[in-house]
Short mmCIF file of C-alpha atoms and ligand atoms in Angstrom, two decimals:
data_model
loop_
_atom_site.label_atom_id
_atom_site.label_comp_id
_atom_site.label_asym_id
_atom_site.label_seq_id
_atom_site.Cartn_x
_atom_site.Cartn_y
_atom_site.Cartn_z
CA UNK Q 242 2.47 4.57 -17.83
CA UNK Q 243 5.58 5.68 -19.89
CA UNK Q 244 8.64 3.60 -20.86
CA UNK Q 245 11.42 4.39 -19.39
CA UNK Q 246 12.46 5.80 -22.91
CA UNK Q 247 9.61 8.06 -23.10
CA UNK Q 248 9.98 9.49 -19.48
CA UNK Q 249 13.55 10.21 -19.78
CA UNK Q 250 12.58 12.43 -22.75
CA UNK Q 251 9.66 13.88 -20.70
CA UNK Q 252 11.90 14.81 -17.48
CA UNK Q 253 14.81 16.27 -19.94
CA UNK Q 254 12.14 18.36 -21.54
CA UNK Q 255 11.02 19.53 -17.84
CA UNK Q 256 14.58 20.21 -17.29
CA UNK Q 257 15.35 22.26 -20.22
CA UNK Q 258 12.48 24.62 -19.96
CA UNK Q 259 11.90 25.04 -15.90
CA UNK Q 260 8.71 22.93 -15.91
CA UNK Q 261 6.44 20.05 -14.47
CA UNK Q 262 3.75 18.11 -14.72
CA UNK Q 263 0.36 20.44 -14.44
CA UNK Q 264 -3.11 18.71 -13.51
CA UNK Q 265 -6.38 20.88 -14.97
CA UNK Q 266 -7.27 22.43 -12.17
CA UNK Q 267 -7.07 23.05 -8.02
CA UNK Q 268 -9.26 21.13 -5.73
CA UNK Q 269 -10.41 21.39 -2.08
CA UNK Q 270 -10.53 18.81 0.16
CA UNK Q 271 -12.80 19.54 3.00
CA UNK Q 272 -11.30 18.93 6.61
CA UNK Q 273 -14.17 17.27 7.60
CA UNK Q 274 -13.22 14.25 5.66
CA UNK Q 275 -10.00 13.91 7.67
CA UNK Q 276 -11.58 13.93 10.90
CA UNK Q 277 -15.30 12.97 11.06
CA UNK Q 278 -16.29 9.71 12.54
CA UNK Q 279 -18.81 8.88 9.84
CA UNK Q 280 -16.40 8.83 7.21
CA UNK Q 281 -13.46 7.34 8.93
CA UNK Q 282 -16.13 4.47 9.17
CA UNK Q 283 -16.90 4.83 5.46
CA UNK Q 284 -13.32 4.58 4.61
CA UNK Q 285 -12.96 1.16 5.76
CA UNK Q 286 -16.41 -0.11 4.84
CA UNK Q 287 -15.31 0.87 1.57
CA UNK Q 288 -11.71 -1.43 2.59
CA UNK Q 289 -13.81 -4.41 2.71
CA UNK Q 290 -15.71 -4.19 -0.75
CA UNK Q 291 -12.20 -3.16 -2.85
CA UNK Q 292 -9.35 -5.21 -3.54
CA UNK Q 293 -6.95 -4.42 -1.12
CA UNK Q 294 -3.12 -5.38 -1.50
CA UNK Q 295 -2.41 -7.29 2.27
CA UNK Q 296 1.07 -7.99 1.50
CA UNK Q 297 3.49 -8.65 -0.77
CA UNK Q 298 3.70 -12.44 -2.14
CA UNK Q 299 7.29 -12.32 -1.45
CA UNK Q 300 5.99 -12.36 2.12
CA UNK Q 301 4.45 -16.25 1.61
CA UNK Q 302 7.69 -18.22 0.41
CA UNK Q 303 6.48 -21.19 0.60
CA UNK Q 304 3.79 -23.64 2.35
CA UNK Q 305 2.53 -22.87 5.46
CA UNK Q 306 3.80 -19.22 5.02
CA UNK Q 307 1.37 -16.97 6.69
CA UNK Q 308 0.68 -12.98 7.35
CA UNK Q 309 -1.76 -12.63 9.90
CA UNK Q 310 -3.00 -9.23 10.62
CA UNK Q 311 -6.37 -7.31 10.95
CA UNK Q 312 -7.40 -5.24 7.58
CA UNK Q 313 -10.20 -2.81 7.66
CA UNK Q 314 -10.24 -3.70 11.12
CA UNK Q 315 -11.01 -7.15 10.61
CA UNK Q 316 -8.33 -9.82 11.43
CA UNK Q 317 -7.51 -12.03 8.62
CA UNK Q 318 -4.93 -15.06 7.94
CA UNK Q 319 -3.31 -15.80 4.50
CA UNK Q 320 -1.94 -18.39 4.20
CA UNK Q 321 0.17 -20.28 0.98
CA UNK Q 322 -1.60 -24.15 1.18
CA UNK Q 323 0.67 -27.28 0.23
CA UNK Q 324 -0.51 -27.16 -3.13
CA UNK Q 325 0.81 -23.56 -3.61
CA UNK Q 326 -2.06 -21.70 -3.72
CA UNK Q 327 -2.88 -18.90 -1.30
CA UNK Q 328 -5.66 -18.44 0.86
CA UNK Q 329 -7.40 -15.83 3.35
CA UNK Q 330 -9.62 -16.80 5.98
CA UNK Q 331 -11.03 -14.72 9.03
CA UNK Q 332 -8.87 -14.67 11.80
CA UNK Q 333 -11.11 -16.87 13.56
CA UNK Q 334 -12.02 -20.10 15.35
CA UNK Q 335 -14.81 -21.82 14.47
CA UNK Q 336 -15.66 -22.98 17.99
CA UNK Q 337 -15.74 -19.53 20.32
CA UNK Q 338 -13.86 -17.02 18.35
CA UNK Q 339 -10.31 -16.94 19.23
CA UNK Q 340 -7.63 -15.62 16.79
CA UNK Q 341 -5.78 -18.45 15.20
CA UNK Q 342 -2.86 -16.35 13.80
CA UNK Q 343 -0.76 -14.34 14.61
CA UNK Q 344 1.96 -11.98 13.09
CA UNK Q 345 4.23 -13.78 10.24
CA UNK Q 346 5.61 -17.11 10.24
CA UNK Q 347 5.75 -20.44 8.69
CA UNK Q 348 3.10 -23.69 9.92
CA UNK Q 349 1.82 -27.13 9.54
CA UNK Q 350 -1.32 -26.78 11.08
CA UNK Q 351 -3.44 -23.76 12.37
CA UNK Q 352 -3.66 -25.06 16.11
CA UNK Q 353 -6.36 -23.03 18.61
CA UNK Q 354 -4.31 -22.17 21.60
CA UNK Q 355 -7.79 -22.16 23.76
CA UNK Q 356 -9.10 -25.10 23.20
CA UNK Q 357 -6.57 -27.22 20.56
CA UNK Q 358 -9.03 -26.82 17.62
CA UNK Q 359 -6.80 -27.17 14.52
CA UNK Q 360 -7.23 -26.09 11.05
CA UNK Q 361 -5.46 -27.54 8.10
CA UNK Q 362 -3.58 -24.96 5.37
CA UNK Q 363 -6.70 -24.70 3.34
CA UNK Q 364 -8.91 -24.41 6.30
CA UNK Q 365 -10.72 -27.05 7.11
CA UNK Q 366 -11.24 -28.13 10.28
CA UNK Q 367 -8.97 -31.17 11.26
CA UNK Q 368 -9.19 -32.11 14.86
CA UNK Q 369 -11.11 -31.13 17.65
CA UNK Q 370 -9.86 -32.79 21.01
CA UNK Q 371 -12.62 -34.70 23.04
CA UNK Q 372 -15.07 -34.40 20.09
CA UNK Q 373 -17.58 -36.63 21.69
CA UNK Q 374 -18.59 -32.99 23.55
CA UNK Q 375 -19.48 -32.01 20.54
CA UNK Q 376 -22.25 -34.45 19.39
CA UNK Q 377 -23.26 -31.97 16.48
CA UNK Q 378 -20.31 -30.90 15.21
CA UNK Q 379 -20.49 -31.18 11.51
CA UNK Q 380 -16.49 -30.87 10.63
CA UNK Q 381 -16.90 -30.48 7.19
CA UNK Q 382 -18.91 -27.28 7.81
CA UNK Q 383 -17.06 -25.54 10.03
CA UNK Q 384 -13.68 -24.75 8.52
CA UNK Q 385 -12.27 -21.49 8.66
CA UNK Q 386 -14.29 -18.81 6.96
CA UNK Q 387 -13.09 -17.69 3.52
CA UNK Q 388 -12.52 -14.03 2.28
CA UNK Q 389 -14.84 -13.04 -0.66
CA UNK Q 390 -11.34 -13.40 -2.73
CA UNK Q 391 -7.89 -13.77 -3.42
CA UNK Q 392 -6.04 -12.79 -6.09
CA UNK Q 393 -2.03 -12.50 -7.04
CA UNK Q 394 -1.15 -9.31 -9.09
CA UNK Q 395 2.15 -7.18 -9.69
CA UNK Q 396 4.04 -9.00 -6.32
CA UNK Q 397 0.90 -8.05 -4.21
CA UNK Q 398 -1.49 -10.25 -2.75
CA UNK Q 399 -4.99 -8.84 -3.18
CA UNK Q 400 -7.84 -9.45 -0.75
CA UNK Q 401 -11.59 -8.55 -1.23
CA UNK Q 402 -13.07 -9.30 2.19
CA UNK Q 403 -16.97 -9.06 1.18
CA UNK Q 404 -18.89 -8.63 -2.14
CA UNK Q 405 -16.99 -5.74 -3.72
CA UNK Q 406 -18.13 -2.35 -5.10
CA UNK Q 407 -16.15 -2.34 -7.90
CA UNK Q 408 -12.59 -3.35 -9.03
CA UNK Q 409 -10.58 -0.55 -7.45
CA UNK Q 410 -7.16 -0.90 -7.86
CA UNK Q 411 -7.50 -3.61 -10.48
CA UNK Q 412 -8.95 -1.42 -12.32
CA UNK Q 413 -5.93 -1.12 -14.22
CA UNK Q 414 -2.92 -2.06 -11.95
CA UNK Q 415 0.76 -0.81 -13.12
CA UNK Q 416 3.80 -3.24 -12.64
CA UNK Q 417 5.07 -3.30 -9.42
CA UNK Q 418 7.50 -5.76 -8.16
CA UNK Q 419 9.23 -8.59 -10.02
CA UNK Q 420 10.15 -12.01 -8.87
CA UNK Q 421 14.12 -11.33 -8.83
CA UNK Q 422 13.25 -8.46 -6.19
CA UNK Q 423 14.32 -10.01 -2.80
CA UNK Q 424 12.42 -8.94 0.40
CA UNK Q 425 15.29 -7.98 3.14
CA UNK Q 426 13.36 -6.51 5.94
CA UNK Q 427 9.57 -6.15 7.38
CA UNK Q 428 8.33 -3.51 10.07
CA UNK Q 429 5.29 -2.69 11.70
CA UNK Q 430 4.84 1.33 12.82
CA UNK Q 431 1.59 3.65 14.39
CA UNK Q 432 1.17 7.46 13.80
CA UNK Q 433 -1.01 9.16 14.99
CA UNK Q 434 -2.32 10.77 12.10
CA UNK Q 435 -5.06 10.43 9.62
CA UNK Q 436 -3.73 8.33 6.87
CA UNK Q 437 -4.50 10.30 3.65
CA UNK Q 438 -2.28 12.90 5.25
CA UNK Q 439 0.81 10.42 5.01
CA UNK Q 440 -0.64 9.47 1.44
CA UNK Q 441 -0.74 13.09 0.18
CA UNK Q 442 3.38 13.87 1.18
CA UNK Q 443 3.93 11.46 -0.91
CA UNK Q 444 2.45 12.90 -3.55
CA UNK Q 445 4.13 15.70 -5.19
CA UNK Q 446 7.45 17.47 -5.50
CA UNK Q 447 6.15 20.74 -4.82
CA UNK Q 448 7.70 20.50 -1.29
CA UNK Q 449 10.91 19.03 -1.76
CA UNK Q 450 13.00 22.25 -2.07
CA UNK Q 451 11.16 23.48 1.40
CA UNK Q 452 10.53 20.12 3.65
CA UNK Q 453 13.93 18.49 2.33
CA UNK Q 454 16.74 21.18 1.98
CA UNK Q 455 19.27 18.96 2.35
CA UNK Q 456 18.46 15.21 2.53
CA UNK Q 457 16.41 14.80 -0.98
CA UNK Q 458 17.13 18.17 -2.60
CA UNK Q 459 20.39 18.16 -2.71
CA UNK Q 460 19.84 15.05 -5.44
CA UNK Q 461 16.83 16.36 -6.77
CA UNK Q 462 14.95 19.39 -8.03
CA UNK Q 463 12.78 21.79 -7.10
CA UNK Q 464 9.18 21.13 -8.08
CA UNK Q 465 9.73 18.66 -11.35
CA UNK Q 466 7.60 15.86 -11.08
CA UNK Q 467 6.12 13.50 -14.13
CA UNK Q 468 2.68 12.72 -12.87
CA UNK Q 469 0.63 9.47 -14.55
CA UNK Q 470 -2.73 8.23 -13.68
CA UNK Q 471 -3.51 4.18 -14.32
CA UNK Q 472 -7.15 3.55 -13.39
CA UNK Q 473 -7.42 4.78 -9.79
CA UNK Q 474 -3.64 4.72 -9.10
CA UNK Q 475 -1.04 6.86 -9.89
CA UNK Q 476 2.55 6.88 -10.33
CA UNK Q 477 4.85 10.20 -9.26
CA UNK Q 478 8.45 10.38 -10.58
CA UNK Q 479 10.99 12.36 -8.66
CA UNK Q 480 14.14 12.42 -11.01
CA UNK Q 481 17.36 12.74 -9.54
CA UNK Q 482 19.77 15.25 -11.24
CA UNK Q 483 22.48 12.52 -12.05
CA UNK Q 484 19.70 11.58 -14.96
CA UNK Q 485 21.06 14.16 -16.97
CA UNK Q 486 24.25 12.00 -17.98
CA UNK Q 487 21.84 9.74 -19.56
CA UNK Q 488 20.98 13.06 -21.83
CA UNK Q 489 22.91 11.09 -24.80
CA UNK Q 490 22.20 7.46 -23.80
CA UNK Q 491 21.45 5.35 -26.31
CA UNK Q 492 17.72 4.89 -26.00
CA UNK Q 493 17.11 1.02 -26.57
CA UNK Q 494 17.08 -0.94 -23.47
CA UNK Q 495 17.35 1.76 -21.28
CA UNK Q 496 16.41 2.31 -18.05
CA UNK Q 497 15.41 4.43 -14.85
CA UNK Q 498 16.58 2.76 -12.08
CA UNK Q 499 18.40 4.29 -9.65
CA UNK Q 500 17.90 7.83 -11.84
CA UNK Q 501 14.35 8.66 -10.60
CA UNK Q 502 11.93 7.82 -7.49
CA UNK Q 503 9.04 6.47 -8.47
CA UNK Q 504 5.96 6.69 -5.95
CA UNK Q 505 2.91 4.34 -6.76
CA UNK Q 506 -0.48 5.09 -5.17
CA UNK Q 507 -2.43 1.86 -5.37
CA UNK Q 508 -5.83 2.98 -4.94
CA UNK Q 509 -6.21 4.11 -2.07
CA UNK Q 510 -4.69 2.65 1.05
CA UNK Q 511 -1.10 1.31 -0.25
CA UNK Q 512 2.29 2.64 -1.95
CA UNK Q 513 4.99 0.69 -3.36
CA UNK Q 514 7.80 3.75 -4.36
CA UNK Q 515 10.91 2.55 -5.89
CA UNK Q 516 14.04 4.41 -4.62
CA UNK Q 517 17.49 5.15 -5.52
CA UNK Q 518 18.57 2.05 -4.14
CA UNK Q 519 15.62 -0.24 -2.93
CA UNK Q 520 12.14 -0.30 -3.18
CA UNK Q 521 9.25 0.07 -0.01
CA UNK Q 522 5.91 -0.89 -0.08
CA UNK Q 523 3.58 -0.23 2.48
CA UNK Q 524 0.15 -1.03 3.78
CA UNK Q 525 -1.99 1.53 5.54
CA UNK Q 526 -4.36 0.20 8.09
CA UNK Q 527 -6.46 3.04 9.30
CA UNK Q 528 -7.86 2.74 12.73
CA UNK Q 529 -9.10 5.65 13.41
CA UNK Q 530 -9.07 9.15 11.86
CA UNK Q 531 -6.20 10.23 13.88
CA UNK Q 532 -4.17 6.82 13.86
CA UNK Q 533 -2.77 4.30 11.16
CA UNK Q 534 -0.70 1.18 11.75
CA UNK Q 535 1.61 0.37 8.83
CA UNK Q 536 3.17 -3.05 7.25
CA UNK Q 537 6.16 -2.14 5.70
CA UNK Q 538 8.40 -4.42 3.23
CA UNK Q 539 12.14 -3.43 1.75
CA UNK Q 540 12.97 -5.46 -1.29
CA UNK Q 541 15.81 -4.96 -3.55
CA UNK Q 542 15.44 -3.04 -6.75
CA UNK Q 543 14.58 -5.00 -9.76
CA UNK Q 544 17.89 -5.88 -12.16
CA UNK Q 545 17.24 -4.52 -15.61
CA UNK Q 546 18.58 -8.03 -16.80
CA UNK Q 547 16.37 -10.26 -14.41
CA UNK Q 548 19.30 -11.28 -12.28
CA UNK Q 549 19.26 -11.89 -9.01
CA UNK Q 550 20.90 -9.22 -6.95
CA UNK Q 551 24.64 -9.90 -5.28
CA UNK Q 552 25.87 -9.00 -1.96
CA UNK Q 553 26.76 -5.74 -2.86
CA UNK Q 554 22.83 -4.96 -4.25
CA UNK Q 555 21.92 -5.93 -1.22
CA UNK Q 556 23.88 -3.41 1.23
CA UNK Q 557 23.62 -0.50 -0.94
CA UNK Q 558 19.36 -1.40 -0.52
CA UNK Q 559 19.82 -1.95 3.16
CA UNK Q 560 22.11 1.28 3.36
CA UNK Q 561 19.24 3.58 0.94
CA UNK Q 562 16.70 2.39 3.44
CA UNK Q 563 18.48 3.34 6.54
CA UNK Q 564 19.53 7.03 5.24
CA UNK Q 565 15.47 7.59 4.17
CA UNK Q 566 14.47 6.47 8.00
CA UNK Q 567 17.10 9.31 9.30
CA UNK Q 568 16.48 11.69 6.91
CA UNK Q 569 13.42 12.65 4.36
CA UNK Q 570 10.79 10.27 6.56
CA UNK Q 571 11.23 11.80 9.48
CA UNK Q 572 11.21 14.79 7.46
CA UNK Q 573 7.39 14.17 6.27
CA UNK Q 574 6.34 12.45 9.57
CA UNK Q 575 6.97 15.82 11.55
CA UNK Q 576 5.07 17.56 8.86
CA UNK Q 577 2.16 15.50 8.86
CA UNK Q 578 2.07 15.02 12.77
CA UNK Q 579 1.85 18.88 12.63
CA UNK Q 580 -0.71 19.59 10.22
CA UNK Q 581 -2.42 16.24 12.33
CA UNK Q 582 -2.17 18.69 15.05
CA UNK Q 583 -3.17 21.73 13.51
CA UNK Q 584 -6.38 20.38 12.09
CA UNK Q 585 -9.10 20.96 15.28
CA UNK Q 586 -7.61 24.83 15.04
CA UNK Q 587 -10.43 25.86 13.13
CA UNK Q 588 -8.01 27.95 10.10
CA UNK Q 589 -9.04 25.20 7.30
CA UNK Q 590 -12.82 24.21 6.21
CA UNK Q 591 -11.05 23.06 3.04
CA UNK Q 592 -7.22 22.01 1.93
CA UNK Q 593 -6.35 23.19 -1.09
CA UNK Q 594 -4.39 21.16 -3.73
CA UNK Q 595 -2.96 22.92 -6.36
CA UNK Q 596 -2.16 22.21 -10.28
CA UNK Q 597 1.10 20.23 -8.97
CA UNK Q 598 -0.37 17.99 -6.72
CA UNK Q 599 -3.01 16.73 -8.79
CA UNK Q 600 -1.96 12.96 -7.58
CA UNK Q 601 -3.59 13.90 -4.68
CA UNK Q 602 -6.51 15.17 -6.36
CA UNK Q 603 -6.48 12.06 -8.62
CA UNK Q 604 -6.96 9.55 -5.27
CA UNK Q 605 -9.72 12.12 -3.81
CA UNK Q 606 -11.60 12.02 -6.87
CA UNK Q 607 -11.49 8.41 -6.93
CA UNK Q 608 -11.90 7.74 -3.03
CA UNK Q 609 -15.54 10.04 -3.49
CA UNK Q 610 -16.29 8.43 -6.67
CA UNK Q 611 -16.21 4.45 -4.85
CA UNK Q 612 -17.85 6.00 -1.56
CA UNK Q 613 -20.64 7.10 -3.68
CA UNK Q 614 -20.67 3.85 -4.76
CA UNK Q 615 -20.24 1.78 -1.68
CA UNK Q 616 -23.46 3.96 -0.47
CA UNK Q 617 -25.67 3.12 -3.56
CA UNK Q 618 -24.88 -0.71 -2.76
CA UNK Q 619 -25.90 -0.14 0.86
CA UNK Q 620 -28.77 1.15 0.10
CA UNK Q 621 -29.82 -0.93 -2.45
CA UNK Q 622 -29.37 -3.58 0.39
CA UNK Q 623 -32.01 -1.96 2.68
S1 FES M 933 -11.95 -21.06 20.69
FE1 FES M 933 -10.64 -22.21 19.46
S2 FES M 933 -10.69 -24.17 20.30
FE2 FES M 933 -12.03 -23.05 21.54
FE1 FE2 M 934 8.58 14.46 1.51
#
């Protein structure tokens, strides 16, 4: 990715001569691959064998901070243990199945509410109430079950549920958040739409001007867009025209915030876009190909001297986040639940993506390229 140097002079040049950011070529989705059962199924196959962010690290404070949720359809628990470290396990009792976990909180002890089975922080299995019924048990081999891995990067807690295809995101993973970002809200929402159709408006600039007349246009420009590719991820800018007072900044130690958007695409199921004035990340879990649930996380924006933000950081983030859930997202939800709509009318085999929304093409590519993949390693398991 570009400095924040090096992208100012990129956007000015965009400015100055009517331009953006061209990809080599168009590409066609087909509309199949929104819809059909088979690869909605691939899709999150594929979920369990990448690394997958599950939620920010921000989100696990301290011990016995926990995120429970289901991912690929699976419901997992991660927990931070009492020596620091953080931990996934199936969502799962070890005696008939019941979920241990549930939603966010902070804990001692992962306590059954069936039976009273409890689980310690790093999952093993503590206590199991009238254990003379269990003449068997073995309690040292029946803690809760692990995830394949776990592993901290950019803010973002990555899981890998089972033996994994390939590195995916970690590929080559951008910076994301820093530590002096502070988390200020968490949301859960459904749509009823395929989830690369929400990925996609995110995407590219091309329909600002159109879709946003006057909630992001008004700040930004028509179609000007600096478009980078790390790995499988990508990174849009949207610059807002109040960059062009930085035109005779002086270049050392400068930066971006709060003069661009900047969406990140980590590969393929979550973004984390920094805003004017605070920064979202969310997850997409797909459940079906007409329906995604979504964890959502505000944080502040980073300080460009590592402070901590002040009261005043704080409300304008809180403010920025409020005017984008009135405005531009609701916006892009109506498009998307429209085109979701449109889809079964038979107009499309194919969507085409033109030479400005080759972030979009980018995280097809790369989706077909790891399916491929996934499907060698089944079969090579048959
Ligand atoms: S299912 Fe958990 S204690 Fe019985
Ligand atoms: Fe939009």
């Amino acid at each position: 990715m570009r400095s924040d140097t090096e992208l100012l002079d990129h956007i000015l040049d965009h400015i100055d001569n009517g331009t953006t950011d061209l990809g080599e070529q168009d590409w066609f989705e087909p509309v199949e691959n929104y819809t059909s059962q088979s690869r909605f199924d691939a899709e999150r196959r594929l979920m369990r064998r990448l690394p997958i962010p599950f939620c920010p690290v921000a989100a696990l404070p301290e011990a016995g901070s926990y995120v429970a949720r289901a991912s690929a359809g699976v419901p997992l628990v991660v927990v931070r243990g009492l020596d620091g470290a953080i931990r996934a396990f199936r969502n799962a009792c070890r005696h008939r199945g019941m979920q241990l976990a549930d939603g966010s909180g902070c804990t001692k002890i992962f306590r059954c509410n069936y039976h009273g089975w409890a689980y310690r922080l790093d999952g093993r299995l503590e206590y199991v109430p009238h254990e003379h019924g269990f003449p068997d048990l073995d309690k040292n081999n029946n803690g809760l079950v692990p995830v394949h891995a776990v592993e901290v990067r950019s803010g973002l807690v990555f899981i890998t549920q089972d033996e994994p295809v390939g590195l995916g995101a970690l590929e080559s993973l951008p910076e994301l958040l820093t530590e002096n970002q502070v988390l200020f809200d968490s949301s859960e929402s459904v749509e009823d739409t395929n989830w690369k159709l929400t990925a996609e408006g995110t995407l590219e600039g091309y329909h600002i001007k159109p879709t946003h007349p006057e909630s992001f246009y008004p700040y930004g420009y028509d179609n000007l867009n600096v478009i980078e590719m790390q790995g499988p991820n990508s990174r849009v800018c949207f610059p807002f025209r109040r960059i062009e007072t930085l035109r005779d900044a002086p270049r050392e130690g400068l930066s971006l915030n709060r003069m661009v958007t900047l969406v990140n695409r980590i590969f393929p199921f979550t973004s984390v876009n920094q805003l004017s004035q605070h920064c979202h990340v969310s997850f997409a879990e797909p459940e079906s190909a007409t329906r995604t649930r979504y964890f959502n996380y505000n944080f502040t924006l980073p300080k460009p001297n590592g402070s901590l933000p002040n009261d005043e950081d704080l409300a304008r983030a809180r403010k920025d986040a409020a005017f984008l859930a009135d405005t531009g997202n609701q916006e892009d939800a109506k498009v998307v639940s429209d085109i979701q709509a449109a889809m079964s009318s038979g107009a499309n085999t194919h969507y085409r993506f033109g030479r400005f929304e080759s972030a979009i093409h980018h995280l097809h590519c790369n989706l077909a390229r790891y399916l491929e993949r996934l499907d060698e390693f089944e079969k090579s398991r048959h």
